[in-house]
Coordinates of C-alpha atoms in Angstrom, one line a residue:
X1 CA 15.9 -0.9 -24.7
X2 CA 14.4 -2.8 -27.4
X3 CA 11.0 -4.7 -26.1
X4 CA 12.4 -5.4 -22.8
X5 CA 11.0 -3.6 -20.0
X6 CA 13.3 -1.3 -17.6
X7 CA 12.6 -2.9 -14.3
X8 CA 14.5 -0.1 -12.2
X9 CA 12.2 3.0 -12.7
X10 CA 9.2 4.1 -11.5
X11 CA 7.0 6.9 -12.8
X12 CA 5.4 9.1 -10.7
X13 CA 2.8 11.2 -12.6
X14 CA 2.5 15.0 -11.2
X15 CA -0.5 17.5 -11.9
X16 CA -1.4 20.6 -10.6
X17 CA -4.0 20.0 -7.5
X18 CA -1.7 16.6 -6.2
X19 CA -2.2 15.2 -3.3
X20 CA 0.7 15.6 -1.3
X21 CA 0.4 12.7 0.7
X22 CA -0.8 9.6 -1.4
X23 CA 2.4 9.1 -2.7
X24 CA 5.1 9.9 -0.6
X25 CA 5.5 6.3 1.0
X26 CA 5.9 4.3 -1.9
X27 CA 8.0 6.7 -3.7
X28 CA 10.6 6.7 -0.7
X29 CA 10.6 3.4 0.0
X30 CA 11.4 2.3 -4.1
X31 CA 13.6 4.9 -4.2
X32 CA 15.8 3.2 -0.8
X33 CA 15.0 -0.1 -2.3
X34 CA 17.1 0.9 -5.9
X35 CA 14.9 1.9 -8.0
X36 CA 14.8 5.4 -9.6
X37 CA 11.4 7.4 -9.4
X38 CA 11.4 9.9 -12.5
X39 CA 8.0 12.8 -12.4
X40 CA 5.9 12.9 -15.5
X41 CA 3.7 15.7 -16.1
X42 CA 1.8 17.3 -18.8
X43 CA 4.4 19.1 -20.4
X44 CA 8.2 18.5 -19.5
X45 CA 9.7 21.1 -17.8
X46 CA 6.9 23.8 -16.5
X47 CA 5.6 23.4 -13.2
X48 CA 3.0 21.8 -11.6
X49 CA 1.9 23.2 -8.0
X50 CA 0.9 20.4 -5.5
X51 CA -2.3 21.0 -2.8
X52 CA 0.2 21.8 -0.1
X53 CA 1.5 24.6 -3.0
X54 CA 4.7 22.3 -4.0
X55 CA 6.2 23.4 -7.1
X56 CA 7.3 20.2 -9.0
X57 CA 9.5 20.5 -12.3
X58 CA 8.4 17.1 -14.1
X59 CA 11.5 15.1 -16.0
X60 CA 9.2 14.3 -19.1
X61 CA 6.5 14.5 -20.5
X62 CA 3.3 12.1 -20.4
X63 CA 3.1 12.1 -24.5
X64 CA 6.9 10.4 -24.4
X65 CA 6.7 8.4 -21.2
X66 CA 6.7 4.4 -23.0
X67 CA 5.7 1.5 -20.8
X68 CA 8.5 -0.2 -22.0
X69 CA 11.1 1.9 -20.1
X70 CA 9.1 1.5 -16.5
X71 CA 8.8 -0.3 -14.4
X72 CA 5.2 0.8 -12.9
X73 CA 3.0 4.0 -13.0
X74 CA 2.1 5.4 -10.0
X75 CA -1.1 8.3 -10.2
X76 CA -1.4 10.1 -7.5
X77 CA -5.1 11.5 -6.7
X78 CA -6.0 15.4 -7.3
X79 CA -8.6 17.9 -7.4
X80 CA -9.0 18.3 -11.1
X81 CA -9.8 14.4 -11.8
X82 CA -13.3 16.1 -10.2
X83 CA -13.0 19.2 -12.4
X84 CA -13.2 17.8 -15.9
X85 CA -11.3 16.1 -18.2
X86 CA -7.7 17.9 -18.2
X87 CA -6.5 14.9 -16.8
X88 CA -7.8 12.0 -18.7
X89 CA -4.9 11.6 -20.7
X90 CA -3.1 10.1 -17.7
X91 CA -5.8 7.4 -18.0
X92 CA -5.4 6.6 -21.3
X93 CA -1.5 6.0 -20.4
X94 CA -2.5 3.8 -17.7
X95 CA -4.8 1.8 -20.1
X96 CA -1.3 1.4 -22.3
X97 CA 0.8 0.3 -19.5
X98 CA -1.5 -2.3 -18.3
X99 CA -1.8 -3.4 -22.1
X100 CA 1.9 -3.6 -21.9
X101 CA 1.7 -6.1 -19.3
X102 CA 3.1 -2.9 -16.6
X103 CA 1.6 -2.3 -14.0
X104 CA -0.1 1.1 -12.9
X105 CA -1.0 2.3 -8.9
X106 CA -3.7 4.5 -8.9
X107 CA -5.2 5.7 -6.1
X108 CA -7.5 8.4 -4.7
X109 CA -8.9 10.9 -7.6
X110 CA -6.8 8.5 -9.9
X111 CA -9.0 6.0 -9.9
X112 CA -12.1 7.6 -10.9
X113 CA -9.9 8.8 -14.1
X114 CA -9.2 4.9 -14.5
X115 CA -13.1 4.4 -14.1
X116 CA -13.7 6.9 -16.9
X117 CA -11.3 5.3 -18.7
X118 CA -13.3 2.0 -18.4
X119 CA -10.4 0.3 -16.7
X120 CA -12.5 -0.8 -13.7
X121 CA -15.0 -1.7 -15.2
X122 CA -14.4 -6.0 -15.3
X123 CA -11.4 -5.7 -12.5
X124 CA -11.7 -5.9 -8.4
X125 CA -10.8 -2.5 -7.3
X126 CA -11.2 0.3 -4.7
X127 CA -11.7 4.2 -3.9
X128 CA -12.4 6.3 -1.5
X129 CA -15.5 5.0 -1.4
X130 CA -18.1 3.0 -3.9
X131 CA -20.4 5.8 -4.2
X132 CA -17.6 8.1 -5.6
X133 CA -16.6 5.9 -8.6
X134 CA -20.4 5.4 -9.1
X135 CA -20.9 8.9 -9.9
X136 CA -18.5 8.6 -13.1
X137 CA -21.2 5.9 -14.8
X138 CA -18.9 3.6 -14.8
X139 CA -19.9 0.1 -15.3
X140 CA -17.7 -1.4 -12.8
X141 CA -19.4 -1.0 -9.3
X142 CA -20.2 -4.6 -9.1
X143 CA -16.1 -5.3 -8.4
X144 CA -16.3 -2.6 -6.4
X145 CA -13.9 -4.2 -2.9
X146 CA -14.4 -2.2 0.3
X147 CA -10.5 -2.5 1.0
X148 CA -7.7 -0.4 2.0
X149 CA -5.9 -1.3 -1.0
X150 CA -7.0 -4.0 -3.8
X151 CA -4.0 -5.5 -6.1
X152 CA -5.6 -7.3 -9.3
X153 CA -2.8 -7.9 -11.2
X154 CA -1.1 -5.2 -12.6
X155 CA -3.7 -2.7 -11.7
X156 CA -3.2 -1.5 -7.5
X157 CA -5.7 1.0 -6.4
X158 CA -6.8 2.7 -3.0
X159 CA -8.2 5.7 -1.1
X160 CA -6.8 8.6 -0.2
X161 CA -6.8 7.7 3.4
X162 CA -4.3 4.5 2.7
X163 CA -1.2 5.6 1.4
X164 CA 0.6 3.1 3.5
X165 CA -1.6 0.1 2.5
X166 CA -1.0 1.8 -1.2
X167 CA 2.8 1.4 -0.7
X168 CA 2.4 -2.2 0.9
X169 CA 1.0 -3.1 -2.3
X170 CA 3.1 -1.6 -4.4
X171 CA 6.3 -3.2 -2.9
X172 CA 4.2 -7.0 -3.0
X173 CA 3.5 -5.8 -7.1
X174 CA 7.4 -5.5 -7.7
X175 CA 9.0 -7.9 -5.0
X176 CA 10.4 -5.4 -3.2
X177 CA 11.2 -5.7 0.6
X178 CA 10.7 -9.6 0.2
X179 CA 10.3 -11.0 3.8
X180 CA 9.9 -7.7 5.6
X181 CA 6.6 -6.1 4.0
X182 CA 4.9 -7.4 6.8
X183 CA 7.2 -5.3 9.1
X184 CA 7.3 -2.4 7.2
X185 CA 3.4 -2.2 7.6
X186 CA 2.9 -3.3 10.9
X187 CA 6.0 -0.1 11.7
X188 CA 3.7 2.5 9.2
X189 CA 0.3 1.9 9.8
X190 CA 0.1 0.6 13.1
X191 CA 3.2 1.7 15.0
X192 CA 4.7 -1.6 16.1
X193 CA 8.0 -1.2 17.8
X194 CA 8.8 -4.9 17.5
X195 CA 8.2 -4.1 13.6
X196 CA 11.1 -1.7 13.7
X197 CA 13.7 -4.3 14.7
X198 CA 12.0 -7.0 12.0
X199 CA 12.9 -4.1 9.2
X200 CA 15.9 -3.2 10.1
X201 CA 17.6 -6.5 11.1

Protein backbone atom coordinates (compact mmCIF):
# COMPACT_ATOMS: atom_id res chain seq x y z
CA UNK A 1 0.00 0.00 0.00
CA UNK A 2 2.93 2.07 -0.34
CA UNK A 3 3.03 4.77 2.83
CA UNK A 4 -0.62 5.30 2.85
CA UNK A 5 -2.37 3.91 5.69
CA UNK A 6 -5.42 1.29 5.19
CA UNK A 7 -8.16 3.16 6.79
CA UNK A 8 -10.68 0.06 6.67
CA UNK A 9 -9.07 -2.43 9.17
CA UNK A 10 -8.87 -2.76 12.57
CA UNK A 11 -6.58 -5.10 14.61
CA UNK A 12 -7.60 -6.72 17.36
CA UNK A 13 -4.63 -8.33 19.29
CA UNK A 14 -5.63 -11.93 20.99
CA UNK A 15 -3.51 -13.65 23.90
CA UNK A 16 -4.14 -16.40 25.95
CA UNK A 17 -5.87 -15.14 29.44
CA UNK A 18 -8.17 -12.23 27.16
CA UNK A 19 -10.74 -10.73 28.56
CA UNK A 20 -13.72 -11.70 26.91
CA UNK A 21 -15.60 -8.72 27.45
CA UNK A 22 -13.42 -5.49 26.89
CA UNK A 23 -13.53 -5.79 23.44
CA UNK A 24 -16.60 -7.06 22.16
CA UNK A 25 -18.44 -3.58 21.61
CA UNK A 26 -16.06 -1.85 19.57
CA UNK A 27 -15.19 -4.79 17.50
CA UNK A 28 -18.99 -5.25 16.57
CA UNK A 29 -19.87 -1.98 16.08
CA UNK A 30 -16.60 -1.25 13.38
CA UNK A 31 -17.23 -4.32 11.99
CA UNK A 32 -21.31 -2.95 11.17
CA UNK A 33 -19.84 0.31 10.51
CA UNK A 34 -17.46 -1.26 7.34
CA UNK A 35 -14.48 -1.79 8.61
CA UNK A 36 -12.85 -5.27 8.74
CA UNK A 37 -11.48 -6.48 12.26
CA UNK A 38 -8.50 -8.99 11.53
CA UNK A 39 -6.99 -10.99 15.18
CA UNK A 40 -3.27 -10.80 15.74
CA UNK A 41 -1.64 -12.97 18.02
CA UNK A 42 1.73 -14.29 18.85
CA UNK A 43 2.15 -16.61 16.32
CA UNK A 44 -0.32 -16.86 13.24
CA UNK A 45 -2.27 -19.65 13.26
CA UNK A 46 -2.09 -21.61 16.86
CA UNK A 47 -4.56 -20.86 19.29
CA UNK A 48 -5.02 -18.61 21.89
CA UNK A 49 -7.66 -19.54 24.72
CA UNK A 50 -9.65 -16.58 26.07
CA UNK A 51 -10.71 -16.34 30.13
CA UNK A 52 -14.19 -17.51 29.23
CA UNK A 53 -11.92 -20.61 27.51
CA UNK A 54 -12.55 -19.19 23.82
CA UNK A 55 -10.31 -20.74 21.41
CA UNK A 56 -9.29 -17.89 18.93
CA UNK A 57 -7.20 -18.86 15.66
CA UNK A 58 -5.35 -15.35 15.12
CA UNK A 59 -5.00 -14.18 11.08
CA UNK A 60 -1.32 -13.08 11.57
CA UNK A 61 1.14 -12.63 13.41
CA UNK A 62 2.23 -9.56 15.69
CA UNK A 63 6.00 -9.69 14.19
CA UNK A 64 4.19 -8.93 10.52
CA UNK A 65 1.25 -6.79 11.55
CA UNK A 66 2.61 -2.96 9.94
CA UNK A 67 0.92 0.11 11.06
CA UNK A 68 0.73 1.13 7.75
CA UNK A 69 -2.02 -1.37 6.79
CA UNK A 70 -4.44 -0.48 9.99
CA UNK A 71 -6.30 1.44 10.69
CA UNK A 72 -6.10 1.30 14.76
CA UNK A 73 -4.85 -1.33 17.33
CA UNK A 74 -7.12 -2.35 19.79
CA UNK A 75 -5.37 -4.50 23.15
CA UNK A 76 -7.56 -6.05 24.88
CA UNK A 77 -6.69 -6.57 28.82
CA UNK A 78 -5.51 -10.23 30.20
CA UNK A 79 -4.13 -12.04 32.99
CA UNK A 80 -0.58 -12.46 31.83
CA UNK A 81 0.12 -8.54 31.36
CA UNK A 82 0.24 -9.37 35.51
CA UNK A 83 2.37 -12.46 34.99
CA UNK A 84 5.47 -11.22 33.36
CA UNK A 85 6.68 -10.11 30.42
CA UNK A 86 5.27 -12.67 27.55
CA UNK A 87 3.26 -9.95 26.51
CA UNK A 88 5.39 -6.91 26.14
CA UNK A 89 5.91 -7.28 22.65
CA UNK A 90 2.39 -6.07 22.01
CA UNK A 91 3.60 -2.86 23.74
CA UNK A 92 6.42 -2.32 21.75
CA UNK A 93 3.87 -2.59 18.64
CA UNK A 94 1.69 -0.13 20.12
CA UNK A 95 4.75 2.30 20.66
CA UNK A 96 5.24 1.75 16.58
CA UNK A 97 1.74 2.49 15.72
CA UNK A 98 1.47 5.63 17.60
CA UNK A 99 4.96 6.60 16.05
CA UNK A 100 3.17 5.96 12.79
CA UNK A 101 0.74 8.58 13.59
CA UNK A 102 -2.10 5.16 14.24
CA UNK A 103 -3.79 5.08 16.78
CA UNK A 104 -3.78 2.16 19.49
CA UNK A 105 -6.94 1.40 22.26
CA UNK A 106 -5.68 -0.17 25.13
CA UNK A 107 -7.56 -0.90 27.86
CA UNK A 108 -7.57 -2.96 31.08
CA UNK A 109 -4.24 -5.18 31.65
CA UNK A 110 -3.23 -3.42 28.28
CA UNK A 111 -2.43 -0.50 29.62
CA UNK A 112 -0.14 -1.31 32.26
CA UNK A 113 1.89 -3.10 29.22
CA UNK A 114 1.71 0.51 27.65
CA UNK A 115 3.00 1.92 31.13
CA UNK A 116 5.91 -0.50 31.01
CA UNK A 117 6.46 0.38 27.69
CA UNK A 118 6.76 4.07 28.91
CA UNK A 119 3.91 5.17 26.67
CA UNK A 120 2.03 6.80 29.55
CA UNK A 121 4.43 8.24 30.97
CA UNK A 122 3.93 12.20 29.40
CA UNK A 123 0.25 11.42 28.06
CA UNK A 124 -3.40 11.77 29.99
CA UNK A 125 -4.51 8.35 30.44
CA UNK A 126 -6.60 5.83 32.55
CA UNK A 127 -6.81 2.17 34.19
CA UNK A 128 -8.54 0.34 36.32
CA UNK A 129 -7.45 2.36 38.80
CA UNK A 130 -4.21 4.80 39.53
CA UNK A 131 -2.76 2.51 42.03
CA UNK A 132 -2.58 -0.37 39.49
CA UNK A 133 -0.43 1.38 36.85
CA UNK A 134 1.60 2.78 39.83
CA UNK A 135 2.79 -0.55 40.72
CA UNK A 136 4.64 -0.96 37.14
CA UNK A 137 7.11 2.22 38.21
CA UNK A 138 6.08 3.96 35.72
CA UNK A 139 6.71 7.54 35.63
CA UNK A 140 3.42 8.64 34.34
CA UNK A 141 1.01 8.78 37.47
CA UNK A 142 0.90 12.44 37.51
CA UNK A 143 -1.50 12.25 34.03
CA UNK A 144 -3.07 9.73 35.65
CA UNK A 145 -7.34 10.86 34.71
CA UNK A 146 -9.90 9.19 36.93
CA UNK A 147 -12.14 8.61 33.71
CA UNK A 148 -14.17 5.94 32.16
CA UNK A 149 -12.22 6.24 29.07
CA UNK A 150 -9.44 9.03 28.25
CA UNK A 151 -8.73 9.79 24.37
CA UNK A 152 -5.21 11.74 23.99
CA UNK A 153 -4.74 11.65 20.53
CA UNK A 154 -4.05 8.54 19.11
CA UNK A 155 -3.57 6.72 22.28
CA UNK A 156 -7.49 5.62 23.91
CA UNK A 157 -7.28 3.80 27.13
CA UNK A 158 -9.83 2.50 29.95
CA UNK A 159 -10.75 0.02 32.65
CA UNK A 160 -12.02 -3.15 32.44
CA UNK A 161 -15.31 -2.10 33.74
CA UNK A 162 -15.87 0.40 30.57
CA UNK A 163 -16.04 -1.42 27.53
CA UNK A 164 -18.84 0.75 26.28
CA UNK A 165 -17.12 4.14 27.12
CA UNK A 166 -13.92 2.19 25.39
CA UNK A 167 -16.03 1.70 22.25
CA UNK A 168 -17.52 5.31 22.40
CA UNK A 169 -14.05 6.48 22.11
CA UNK A 170 -12.98 4.40 19.69
CA UNK A 171 -15.82 5.33 17.20
CA UNK A 172 -15.10 9.45 18.16
CA UNK A 173 -10.98 8.30 17.24
CA UNK A 174 -12.15 7.13 13.67
CA UNK A 175 -15.38 9.17 12.88
CA UNK A 176 -17.44 6.52 13.01
CA UNK A 177 -21.20 6.75 13.78
CA UNK A 178 -20.89 10.65 13.23
CA UNK A 179 -24.06 12.27 14.82
CA UNK A 180 -25.27 9.16 16.63
CA UNK A 181 -22.39 8.37 19.25
CA UNK A 182 -24.29 10.11 21.63
CA UNK A 183 -27.22 7.60 21.02
CA UNK A 184 -25.35 4.64 20.77
CA UNK A 185 -23.98 5.43 24.42
CA UNK A 186 -26.85 6.75 26.05
CA UNK A 187 -28.73 2.96 24.37
CA UNK A 188 -25.26 0.78 25.88
CA UNK A 189 -24.44 2.22 29.03
CA UNK A 190 -27.40 3.63 30.31
CA UNK A 191 -30.41 1.95 28.62
CA UNK A 192 -32.21 4.82 27.10
CA UNK A 193 -35.07 3.81 24.98
CA UNK A 194 -35.37 7.18 23.33
CA UNK A 195 -31.58 6.36 22.38
CA UNK A 196 -32.80 3.36 20.42
CA UNK A 197 -34.91 5.39 17.92
CA UNK A 198 -31.90 8.27 17.74
CA UNK A 199 -29.66 5.16 16.37
CA UNK A 200 -31.65 3.61 14.35
CA UNK A 201 -33.50 6.48 12.53
Amino acid sequence: MGTETDTTTVHLAVYDTLADWETGHATAWLARAGYTVRTVGPVAGEPVTTLAGLRIVPDLALADLDPGESALLILPGAEKYDEGDELAPFATKARAFLDAGVPVAAICGATAGLAREGLLDDRPHTSAASFYLAATGYRGGGHYVDADAVRDGDLITAGPTDPVAFAREIFARLGAYEGKRDAWYRLFQHSDPAAYAELNG
